[in-house]
Short mmCIF file of C-alpha atoms in Angstrom, two decimals:
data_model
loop_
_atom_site.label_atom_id
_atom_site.label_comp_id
_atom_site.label_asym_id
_atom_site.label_seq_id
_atom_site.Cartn_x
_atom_site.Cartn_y
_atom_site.Cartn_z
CA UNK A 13 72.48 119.76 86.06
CA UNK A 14 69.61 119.35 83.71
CA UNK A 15 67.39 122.56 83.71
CA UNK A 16 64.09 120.35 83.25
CA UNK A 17 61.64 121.41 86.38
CA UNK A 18 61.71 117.26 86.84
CA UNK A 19 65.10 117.16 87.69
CA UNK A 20 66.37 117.13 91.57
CA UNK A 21 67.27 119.72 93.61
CA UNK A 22 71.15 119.71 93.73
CA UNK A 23 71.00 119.29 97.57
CA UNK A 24 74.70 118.63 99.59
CA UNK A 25 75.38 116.21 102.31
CA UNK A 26 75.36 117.84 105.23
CA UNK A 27 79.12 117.91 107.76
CA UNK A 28 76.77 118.42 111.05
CA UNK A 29 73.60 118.44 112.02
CA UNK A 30 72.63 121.12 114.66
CA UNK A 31 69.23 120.34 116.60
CA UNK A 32 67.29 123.31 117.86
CA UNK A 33 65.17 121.98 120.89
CA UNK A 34 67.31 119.03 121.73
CA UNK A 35 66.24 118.81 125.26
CA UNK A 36 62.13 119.29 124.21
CA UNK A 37 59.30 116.85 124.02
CA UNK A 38 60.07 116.01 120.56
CA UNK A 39 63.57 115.23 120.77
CA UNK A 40 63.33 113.02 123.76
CA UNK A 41 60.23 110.65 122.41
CA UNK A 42 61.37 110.94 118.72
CA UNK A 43 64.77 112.28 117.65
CA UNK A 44 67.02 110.88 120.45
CA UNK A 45 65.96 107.38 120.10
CA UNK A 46 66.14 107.98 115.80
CA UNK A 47 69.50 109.33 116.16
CA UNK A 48 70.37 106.67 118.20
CA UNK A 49 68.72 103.79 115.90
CA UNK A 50 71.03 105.48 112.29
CA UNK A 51 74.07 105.36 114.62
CA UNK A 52 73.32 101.50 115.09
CA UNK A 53 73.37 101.20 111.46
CA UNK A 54 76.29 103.26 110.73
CA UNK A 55 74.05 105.68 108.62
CA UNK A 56 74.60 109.00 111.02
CA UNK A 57 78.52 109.36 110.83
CA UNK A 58 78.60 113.51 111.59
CA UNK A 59 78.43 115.51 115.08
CA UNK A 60 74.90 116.57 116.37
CA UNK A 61 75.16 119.76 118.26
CA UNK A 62 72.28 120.62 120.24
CA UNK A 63 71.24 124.43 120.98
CA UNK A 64 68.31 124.93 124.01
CA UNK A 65 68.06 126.93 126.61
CA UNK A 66 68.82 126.07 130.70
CA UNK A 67 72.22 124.88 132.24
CA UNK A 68 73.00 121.76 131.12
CA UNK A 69 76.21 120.41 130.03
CA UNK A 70 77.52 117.99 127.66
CA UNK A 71 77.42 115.80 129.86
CA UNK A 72 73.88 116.45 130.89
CA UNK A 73 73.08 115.69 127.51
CA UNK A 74 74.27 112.54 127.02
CA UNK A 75 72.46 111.72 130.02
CA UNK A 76 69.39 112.46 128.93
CA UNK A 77 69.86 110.77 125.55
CA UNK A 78 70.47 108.38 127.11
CA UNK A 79 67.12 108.01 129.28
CA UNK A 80 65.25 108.67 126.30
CA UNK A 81 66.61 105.80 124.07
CA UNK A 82 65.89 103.73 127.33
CA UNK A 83 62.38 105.13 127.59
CA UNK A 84 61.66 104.39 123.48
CA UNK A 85 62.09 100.90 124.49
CA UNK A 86 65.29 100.25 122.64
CA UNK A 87 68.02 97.68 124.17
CA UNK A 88 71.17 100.01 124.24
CA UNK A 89 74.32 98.71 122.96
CA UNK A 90 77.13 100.32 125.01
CA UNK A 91 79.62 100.49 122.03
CA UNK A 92 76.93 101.75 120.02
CA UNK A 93 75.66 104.38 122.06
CA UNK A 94 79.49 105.31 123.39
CA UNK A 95 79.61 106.40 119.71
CA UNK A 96 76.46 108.31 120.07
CA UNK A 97 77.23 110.09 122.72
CA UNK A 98 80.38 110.98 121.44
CA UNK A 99 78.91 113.03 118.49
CA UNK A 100 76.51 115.05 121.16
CA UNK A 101 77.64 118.52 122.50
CA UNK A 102 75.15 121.32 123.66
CA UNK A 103 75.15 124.97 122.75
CA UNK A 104 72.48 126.53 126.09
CA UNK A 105 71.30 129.94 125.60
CA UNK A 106 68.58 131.90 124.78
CA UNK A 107 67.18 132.23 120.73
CA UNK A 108 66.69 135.76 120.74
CA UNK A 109 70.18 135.84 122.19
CA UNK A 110 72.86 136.88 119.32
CA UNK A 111 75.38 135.66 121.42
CA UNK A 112 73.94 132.28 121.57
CA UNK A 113 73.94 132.05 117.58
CA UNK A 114 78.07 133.57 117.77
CA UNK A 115 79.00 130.46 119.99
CA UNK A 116 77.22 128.21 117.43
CA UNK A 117 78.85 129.57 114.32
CA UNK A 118 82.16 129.14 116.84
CA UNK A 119 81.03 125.29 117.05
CA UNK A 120 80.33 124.78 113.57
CA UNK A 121 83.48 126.83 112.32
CA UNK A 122 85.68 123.90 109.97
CA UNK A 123 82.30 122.17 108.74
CA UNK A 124 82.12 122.57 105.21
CA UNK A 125 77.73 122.24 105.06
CA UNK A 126 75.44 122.10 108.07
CA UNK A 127 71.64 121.29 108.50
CA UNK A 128 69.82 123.23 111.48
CA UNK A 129 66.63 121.74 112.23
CA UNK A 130 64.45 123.27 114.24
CA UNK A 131 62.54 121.25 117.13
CA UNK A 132 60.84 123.87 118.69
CA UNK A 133 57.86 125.86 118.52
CA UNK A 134 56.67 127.18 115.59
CA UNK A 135 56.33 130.92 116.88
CA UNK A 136 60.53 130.93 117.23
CA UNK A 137 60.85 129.50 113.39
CA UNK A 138 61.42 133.45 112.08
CA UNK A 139 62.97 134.59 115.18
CA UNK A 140 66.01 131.60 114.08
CA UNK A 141 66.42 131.78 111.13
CA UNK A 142 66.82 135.46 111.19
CA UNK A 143 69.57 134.99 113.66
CA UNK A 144 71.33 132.23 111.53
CA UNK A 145 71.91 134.59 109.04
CA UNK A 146 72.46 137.77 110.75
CA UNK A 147 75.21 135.64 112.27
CA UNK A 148 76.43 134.10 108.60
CA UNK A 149 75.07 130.51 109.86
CA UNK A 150 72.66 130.78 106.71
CA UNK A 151 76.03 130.15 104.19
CA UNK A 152 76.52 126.67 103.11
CA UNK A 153 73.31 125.59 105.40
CA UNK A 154 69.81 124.31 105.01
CA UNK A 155 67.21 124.87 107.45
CA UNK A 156 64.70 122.10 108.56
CA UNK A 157 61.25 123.43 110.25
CA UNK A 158 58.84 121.02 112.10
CA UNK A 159 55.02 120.60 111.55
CA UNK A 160 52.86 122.65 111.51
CA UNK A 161 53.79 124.94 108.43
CA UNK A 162 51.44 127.64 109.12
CA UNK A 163 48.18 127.50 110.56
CA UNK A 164 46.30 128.15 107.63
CA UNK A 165 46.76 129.35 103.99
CA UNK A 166 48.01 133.06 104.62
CA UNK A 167 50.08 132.37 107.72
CA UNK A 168 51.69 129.30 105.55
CA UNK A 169 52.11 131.52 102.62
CA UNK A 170 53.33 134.51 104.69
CA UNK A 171 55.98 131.81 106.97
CA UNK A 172 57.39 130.98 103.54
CA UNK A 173 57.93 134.46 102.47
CA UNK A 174 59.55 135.00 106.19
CA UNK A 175 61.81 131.80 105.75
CA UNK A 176 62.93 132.26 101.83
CA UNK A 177 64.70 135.85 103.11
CA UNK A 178 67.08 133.77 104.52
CA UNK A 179 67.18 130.18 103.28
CA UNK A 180 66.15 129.37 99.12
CA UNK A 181 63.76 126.95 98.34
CA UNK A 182 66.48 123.80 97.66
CA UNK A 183 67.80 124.53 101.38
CA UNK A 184 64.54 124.81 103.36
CA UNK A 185 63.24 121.23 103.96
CA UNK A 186 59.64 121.04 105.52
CA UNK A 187 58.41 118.28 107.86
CA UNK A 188 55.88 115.64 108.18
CA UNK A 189 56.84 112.48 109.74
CA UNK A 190 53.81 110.43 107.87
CA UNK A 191 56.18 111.04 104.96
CA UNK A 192 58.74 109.18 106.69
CA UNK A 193 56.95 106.17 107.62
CA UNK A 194 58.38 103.10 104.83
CA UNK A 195 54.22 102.08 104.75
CA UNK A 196 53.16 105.52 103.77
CA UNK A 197 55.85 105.29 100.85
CA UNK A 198 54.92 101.75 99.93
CA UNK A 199 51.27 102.63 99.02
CA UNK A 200 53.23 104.49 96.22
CA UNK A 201 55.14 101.25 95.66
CA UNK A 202 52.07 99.10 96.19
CA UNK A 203 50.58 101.23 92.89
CA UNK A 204 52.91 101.54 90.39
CA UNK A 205 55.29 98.81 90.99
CA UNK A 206 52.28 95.98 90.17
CA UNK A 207 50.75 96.27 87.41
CA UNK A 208 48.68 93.64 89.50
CA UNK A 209 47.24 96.53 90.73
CA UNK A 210 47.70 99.57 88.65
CA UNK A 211 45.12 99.02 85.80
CA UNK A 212 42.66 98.72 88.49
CA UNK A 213 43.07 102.01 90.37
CA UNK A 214 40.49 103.83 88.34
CA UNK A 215 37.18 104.80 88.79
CA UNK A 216 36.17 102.12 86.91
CA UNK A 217 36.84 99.96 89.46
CA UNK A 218 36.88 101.42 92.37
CA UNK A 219 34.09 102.22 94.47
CA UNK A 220 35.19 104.44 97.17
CA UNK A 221 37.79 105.29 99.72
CA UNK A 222 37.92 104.89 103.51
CA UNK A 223 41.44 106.66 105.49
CA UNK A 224 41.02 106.17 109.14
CA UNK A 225 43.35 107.44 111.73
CA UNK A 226 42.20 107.14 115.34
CA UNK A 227 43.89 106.79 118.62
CA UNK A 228 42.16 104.93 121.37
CA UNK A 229 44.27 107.48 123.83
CA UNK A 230 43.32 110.92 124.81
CA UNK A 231 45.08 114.47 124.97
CA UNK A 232 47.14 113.33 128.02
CA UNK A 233 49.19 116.80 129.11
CA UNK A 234 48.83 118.58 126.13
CA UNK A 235 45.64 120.26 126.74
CA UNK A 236 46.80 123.58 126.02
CA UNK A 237 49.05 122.70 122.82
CA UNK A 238 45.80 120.86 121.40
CA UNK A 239 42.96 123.17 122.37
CA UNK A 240 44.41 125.62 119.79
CA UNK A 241 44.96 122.86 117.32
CA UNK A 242 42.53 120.68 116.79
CA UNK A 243 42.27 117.39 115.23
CA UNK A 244 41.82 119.23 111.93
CA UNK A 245 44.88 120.90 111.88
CA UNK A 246 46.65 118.12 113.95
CA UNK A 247 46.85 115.37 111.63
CA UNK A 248 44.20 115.89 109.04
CA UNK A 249 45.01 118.91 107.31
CA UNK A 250 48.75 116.89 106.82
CA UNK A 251 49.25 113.20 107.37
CA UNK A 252 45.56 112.22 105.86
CA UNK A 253 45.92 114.49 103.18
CA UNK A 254 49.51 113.01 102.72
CA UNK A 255 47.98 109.51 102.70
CA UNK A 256 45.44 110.87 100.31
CA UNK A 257 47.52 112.05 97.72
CA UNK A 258 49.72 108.63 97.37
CA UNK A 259 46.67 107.07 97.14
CA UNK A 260 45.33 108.78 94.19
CA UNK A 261 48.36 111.07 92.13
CA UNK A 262 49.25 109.60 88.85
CA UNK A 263 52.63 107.70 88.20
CA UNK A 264 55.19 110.47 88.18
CA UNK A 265 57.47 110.86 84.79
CA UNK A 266 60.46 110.73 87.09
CA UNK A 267 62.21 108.58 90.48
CA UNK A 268 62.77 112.29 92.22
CA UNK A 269 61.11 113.71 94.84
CA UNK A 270 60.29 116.99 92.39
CA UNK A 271 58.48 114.74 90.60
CA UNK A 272 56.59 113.11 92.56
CA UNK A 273 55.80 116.39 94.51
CA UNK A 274 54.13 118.06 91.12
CA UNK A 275 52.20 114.92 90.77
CA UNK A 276 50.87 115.43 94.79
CA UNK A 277 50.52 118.87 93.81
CA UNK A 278 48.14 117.85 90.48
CA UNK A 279 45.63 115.86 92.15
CA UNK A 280 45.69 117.98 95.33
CA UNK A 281 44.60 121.15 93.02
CA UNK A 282 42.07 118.58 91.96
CA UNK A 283 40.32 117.98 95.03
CA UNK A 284 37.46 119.94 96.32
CA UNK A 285 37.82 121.85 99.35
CA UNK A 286 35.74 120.31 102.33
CA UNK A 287 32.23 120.68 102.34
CA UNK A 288 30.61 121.48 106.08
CA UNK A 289 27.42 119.33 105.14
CA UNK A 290 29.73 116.45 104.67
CA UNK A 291 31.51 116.56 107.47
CA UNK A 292 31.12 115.65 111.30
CA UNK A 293 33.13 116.99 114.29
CA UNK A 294 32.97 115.71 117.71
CA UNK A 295 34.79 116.06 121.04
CA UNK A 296 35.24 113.42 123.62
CA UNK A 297 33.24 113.15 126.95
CA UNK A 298 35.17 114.54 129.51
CA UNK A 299 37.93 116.98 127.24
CA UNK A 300 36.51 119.66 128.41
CA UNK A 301 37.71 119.11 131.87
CA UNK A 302 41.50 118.04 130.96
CA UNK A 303 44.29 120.93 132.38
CA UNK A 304 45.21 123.55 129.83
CA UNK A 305 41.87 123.20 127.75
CA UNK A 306 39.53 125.96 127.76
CA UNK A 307 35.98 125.48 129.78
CA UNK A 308 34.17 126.33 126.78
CA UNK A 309 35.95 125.00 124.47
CA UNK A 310 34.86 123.92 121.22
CA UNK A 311 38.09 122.46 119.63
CA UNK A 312 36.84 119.37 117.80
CA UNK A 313 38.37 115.77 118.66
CA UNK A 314 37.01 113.95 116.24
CA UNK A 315 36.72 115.11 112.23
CA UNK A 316 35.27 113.20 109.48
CA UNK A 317 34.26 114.06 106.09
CA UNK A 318 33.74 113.31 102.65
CA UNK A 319 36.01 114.57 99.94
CA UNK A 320 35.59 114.22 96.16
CA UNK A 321 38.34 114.68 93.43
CA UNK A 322 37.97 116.14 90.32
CA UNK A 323 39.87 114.77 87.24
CA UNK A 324 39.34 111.86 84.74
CA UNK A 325 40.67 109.31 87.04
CA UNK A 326 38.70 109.67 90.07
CA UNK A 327 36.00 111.82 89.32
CA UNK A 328 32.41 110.70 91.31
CA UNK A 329 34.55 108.29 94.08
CA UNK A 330 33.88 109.43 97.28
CA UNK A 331 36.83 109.49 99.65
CA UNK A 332 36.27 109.21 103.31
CA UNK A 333 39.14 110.44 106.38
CA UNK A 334 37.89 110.29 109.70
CA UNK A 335 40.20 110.76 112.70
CA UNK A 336 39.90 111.20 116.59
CA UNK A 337 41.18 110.78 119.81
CA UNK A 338 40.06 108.68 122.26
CA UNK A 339 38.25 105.72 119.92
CA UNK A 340 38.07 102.49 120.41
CA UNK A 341 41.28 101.30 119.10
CA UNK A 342 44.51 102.63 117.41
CA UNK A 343 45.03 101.94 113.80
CA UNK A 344 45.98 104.03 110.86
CA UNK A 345 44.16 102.07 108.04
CA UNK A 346 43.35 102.77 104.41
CA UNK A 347 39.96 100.76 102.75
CA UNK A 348 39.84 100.62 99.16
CA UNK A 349 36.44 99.01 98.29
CA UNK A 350 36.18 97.81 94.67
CA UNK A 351 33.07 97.99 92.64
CA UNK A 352 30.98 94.69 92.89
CA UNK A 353 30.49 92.40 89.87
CA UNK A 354 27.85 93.26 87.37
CA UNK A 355 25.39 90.15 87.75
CA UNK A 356 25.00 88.75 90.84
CA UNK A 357 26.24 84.83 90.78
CA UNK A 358 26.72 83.48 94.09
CA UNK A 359 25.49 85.12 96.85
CA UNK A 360 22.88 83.21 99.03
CA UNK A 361 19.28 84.03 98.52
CA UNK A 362 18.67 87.18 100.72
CA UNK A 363 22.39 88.17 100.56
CA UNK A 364 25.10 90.09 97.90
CA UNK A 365 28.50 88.99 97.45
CA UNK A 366 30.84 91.01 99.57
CA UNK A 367 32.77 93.76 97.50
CA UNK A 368 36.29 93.27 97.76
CA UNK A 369 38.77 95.57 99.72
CA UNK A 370 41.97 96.28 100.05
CA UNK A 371 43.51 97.13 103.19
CA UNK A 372 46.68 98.85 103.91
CA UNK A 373 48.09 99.36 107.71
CA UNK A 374 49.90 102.25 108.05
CA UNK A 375 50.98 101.96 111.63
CA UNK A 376 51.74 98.82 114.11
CA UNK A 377 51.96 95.43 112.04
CA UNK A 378 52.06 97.06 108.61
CA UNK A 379 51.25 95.38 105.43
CA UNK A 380 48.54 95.19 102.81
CA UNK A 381 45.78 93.13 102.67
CA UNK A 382 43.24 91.96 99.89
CA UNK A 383 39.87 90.38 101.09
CA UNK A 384 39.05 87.99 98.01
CA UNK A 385 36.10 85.47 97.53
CA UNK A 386 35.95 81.74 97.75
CA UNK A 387 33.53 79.52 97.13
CA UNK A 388 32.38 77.24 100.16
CA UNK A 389 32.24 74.19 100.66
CA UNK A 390 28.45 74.10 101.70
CA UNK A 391 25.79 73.97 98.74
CA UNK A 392 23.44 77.08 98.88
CA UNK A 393 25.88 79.21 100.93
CA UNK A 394 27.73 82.50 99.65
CA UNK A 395 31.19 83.32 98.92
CA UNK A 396 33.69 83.35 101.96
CA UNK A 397 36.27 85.92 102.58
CA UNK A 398 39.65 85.21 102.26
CA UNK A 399 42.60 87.57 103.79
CA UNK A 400 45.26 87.20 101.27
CA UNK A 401 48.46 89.84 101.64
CA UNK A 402 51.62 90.61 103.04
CA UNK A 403 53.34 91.28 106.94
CA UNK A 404 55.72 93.74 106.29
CA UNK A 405 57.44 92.71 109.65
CA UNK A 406 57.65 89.34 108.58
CA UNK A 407 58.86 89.89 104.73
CA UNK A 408 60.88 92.99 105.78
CA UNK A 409 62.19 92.85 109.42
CA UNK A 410 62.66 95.72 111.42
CA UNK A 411 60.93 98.92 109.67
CA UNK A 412 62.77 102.18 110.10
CA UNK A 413 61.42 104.83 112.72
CA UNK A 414 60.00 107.57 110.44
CA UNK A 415 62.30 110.07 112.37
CA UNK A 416 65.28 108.03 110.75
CA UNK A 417 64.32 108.24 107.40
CA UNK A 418 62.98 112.20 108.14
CA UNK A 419 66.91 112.66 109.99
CA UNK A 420 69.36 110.89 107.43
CA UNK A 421 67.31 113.03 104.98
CA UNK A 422 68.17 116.23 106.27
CA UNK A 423 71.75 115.04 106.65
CA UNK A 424 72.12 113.59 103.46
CA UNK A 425 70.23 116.27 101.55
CA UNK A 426 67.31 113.91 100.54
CA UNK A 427 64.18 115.57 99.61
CA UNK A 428 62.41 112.48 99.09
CA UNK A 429 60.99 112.55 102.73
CA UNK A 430 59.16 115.79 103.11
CA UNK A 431 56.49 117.99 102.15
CA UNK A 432 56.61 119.84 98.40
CA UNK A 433 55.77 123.62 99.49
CA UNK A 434 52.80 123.42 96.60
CA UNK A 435 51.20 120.45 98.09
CA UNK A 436 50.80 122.25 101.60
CA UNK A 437 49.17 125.36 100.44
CA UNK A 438 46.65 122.92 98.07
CA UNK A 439 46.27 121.47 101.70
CA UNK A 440 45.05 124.46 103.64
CA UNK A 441 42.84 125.50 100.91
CA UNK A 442 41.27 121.88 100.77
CA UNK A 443 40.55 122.15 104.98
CA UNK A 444 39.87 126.04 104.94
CA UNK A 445 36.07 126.14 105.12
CA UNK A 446 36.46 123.98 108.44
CA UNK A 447 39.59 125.51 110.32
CA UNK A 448 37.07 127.52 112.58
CA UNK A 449 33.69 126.71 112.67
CA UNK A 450 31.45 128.86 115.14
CA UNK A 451 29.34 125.56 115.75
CA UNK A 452 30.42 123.17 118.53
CA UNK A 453 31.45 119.97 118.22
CA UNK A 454 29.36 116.84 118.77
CA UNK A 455 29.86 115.03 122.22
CA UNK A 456 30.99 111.59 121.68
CA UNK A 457 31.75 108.83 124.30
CA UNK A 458 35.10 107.54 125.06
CA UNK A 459 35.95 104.14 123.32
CA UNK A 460 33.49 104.66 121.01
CA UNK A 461 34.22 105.12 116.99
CA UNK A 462 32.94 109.06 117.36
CA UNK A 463 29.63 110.58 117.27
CA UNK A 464 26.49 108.76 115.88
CA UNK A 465 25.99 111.02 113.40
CA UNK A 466 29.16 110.08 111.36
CA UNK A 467 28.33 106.26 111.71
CA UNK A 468 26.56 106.73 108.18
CA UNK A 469 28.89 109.33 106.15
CA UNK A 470 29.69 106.76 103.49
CA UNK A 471 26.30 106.17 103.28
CA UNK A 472 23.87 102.77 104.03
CA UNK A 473 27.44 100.63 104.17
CA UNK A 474 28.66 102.53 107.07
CA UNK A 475 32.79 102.42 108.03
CA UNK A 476 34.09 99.36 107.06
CA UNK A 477 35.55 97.76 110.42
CA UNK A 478 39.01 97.88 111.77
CA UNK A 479 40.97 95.23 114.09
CA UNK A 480 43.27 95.62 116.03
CA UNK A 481 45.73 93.69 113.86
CA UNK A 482 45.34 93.74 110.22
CA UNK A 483 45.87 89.65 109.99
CA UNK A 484 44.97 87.38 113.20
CA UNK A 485 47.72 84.82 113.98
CA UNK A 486 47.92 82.40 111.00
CA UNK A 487 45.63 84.70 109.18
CA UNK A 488 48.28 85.19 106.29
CA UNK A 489 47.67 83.24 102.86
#
């Protein structure tokens, strides 16, 4: 293997998979159905052996899988899931239990390399892989850990240092499922596989930056789980800063995921760290009073701020990321707005030609979108916008879960679909003035787009709006 630091990690395919947490929250809404969806297209071909704690029994097991393809709303194929269910057995005992870990290494015993990925709380990430290799499970292994990687820049540093003692750096595989979503991925694509688009992604041209992730839905039952979280550290601190850094790295020198992860890394070190004066945090009417959150609680909701970059590409374009819970709709959207013309030719008389933006949906009817100008047909009236782009449904077909691509990567040995460790710490520094602000959070009302106060972060312009679709029906040119 070449010793360049560009070159990929020499990672093996794994024999099984074994699935800490397989009867948890996570593995019923996301890794069930996933492992389900690769069996249907003959991609997961190894045994998945679960380890939890309770009584359950194989059978048990494939019961619940069962129920929680059914519940993703998947029409089951009985030959397909007969194979499924197949591959499932269940290890039940308790993780500070050695015994627990000498019945798994019993289970495993013939499989030449396994992956252990661990679906459970982050608290019990030491406590198993300590056990994995005081019971020799850490030997022709990798170890996959679940969001969140820390909970700020020390812990993340010092859960690292905890994991490395017993798993190296090309066989511990981070998560964040944004990084297995095919449109997060194709904003990379988008970039440097046009040069349509590539000479243009500069500040020269562009004018600023708008990343929006909100969720018309509120914190349901997880009160307690998100009162210590926040929507900082819930999807900002990650998945926008994620988004961010396809967005704006430069081309990597290489098609690996080492390479692309020291480009994140470069224009991550680049950006400033968040700026309290440019930034708003609210909390929804009424969160206060959902079970498991604390009376007094001051755990924002809502975040937005405004982030600059530092190097010769994007240096004075403001980027914007504002995210919440209970908003008026659900869409994961990026805005690029380009810089208008120069000389104003064809706007009406008390009105500019629109800038021109392009869109790209990240979740629910991906695709990317360009509003472009037209004249009209009426003398004396301006420009009309024009959606021009592509349906990714339509072009591509069914997109993969992001749990698929995040699952047959830890089976095959694929970095390509999670975090680079360098790009996480760059991320806690970049939230770290915000993670706990004594200040509380603004009260916003529910099914609104967040406090008032943030309607004018990017300035006289405002947010630029966001549908509920990214095209209308016959929308598409």
């Amino acid at each position: 293997m070449s010793d360049s630091p560009l070159s990929p990690a020499g990672m093996e395919r794994s024999d099984a998979l074994v699935l800490f947490g397989i009867t948890g929250d996570l593995a019923k809404k996301m890794l069930l159905p996933a492992l389900y969806r690769l069996t249907e297209s003959g991609k997961l071909t190894v045994p998945v052996i679960g380890v939890a704690a309770g009584d359950w029994d194989d059978d048990a097991l494939r019961r619940h899988a069962r129920e929680a393809v059914v519940a993703a709303g998947t029409d089951i194929d009985e030959a397909v899931f007969e194979r499924f269910a197949a591959g499932l057995s269940l290890i039940t005992g308790d993780f500070a239990d050695d015994t627990t870990f000498a019945r798994l290494r019993d289970a495993v015993a013939g499989f030449g390399f396994v992956t252990h990925y661990l679906a459970i709380p982050p608290s019990l990430f030491t406590t198993v892989a300590a056990a994995l290799a005081a019971a020799g499970l850490n030997r022709d292994a990798r170890l996959v850990v679940e969001k969140p990687f820390g909970n700020d820049l020390d812990s993340a540093r010092k859960l690292q240092d905890e994991l490395s003692a017993h798993f190296d750096d090309d066989h511990l595989l981070r998560v964040d499922h944004f990084l297995g979503n095919r449109a997060v991925e194709s904003l990379m694509v988008s970039r440097f596989a046009n040069t349509l688009l590539a000479p243009i992604w500069h500040r020269a041209y562009v004018d600023n930056v708008q990343i929006t992730l909100a969720e018309d839905f509120d914190v349901a039952d997880r009160g307690s789980f998100y009162d210590r979280v926040g929507c900082l550290r819930d999807v900002v601190q990650n998945h926008m800063l994620q988004v961010l850094a396809f967005l704006t790295m430069d081309p990597p020198s290489a098609g690996n995921a080492r390479a692309q992860g020291l480009e994140k890394w470069r224009v991550l070190h680049a950006t400033r760290t968040m700026d309290p004066a440019d930034t708003v945090r609210g909390q929804y009417d009424g969160y206060r009073d959902v079970a498991g959150v604390q009376p007094d609680s001051v755990t924002e909701t809502y975040f937005a701020t405004r982030l600059f970059i530092d190097n010769w590409r994007w240096s004075g374009v403001p980027f914007y990321l504002r995210s919440g819970k209970a908003l008026a709709l659900t869409a994961t959207e990026v805005v690029v707005e380009l810089r208008e013309p120069p000389l104003e030719l064809f706007g009406g008389e008390h009105s500019r030609t629109p800038a021109n933006l392009i869109r790209f949906r990240i979740d629910g009817d991906t695709g990317i979108r360009a509003d472009l100008m037209v004249s009209k047909p009426e003398k004396g009236t301006g420009p009309l916008t024009v959606p021009v782009g592509v349906d990714y449904a339509q072009v591509l077909g069914r997109q993969e879960l992001p749990y698929e691509n995040i699952l047959h990567g830890a089976v095959e040995g694929d970095p390509e679909w999670f975090a680079f460790f360098p790009t996480v710490l760059e991320c806690w520094r970049i939230v770290e003035p915000l993670l706990d602000p004594a200040d509380p959070p603004v009260a916003y009302a529910r099914g609104s787009w967040g406090p008032r106060s943030a309607d004018r972060l990017p300035g006289l312009q405002g947010w630029h709006e966001l549908g509920t679709r990214l095209f209308d029906a016959g929308q598409v040119h």
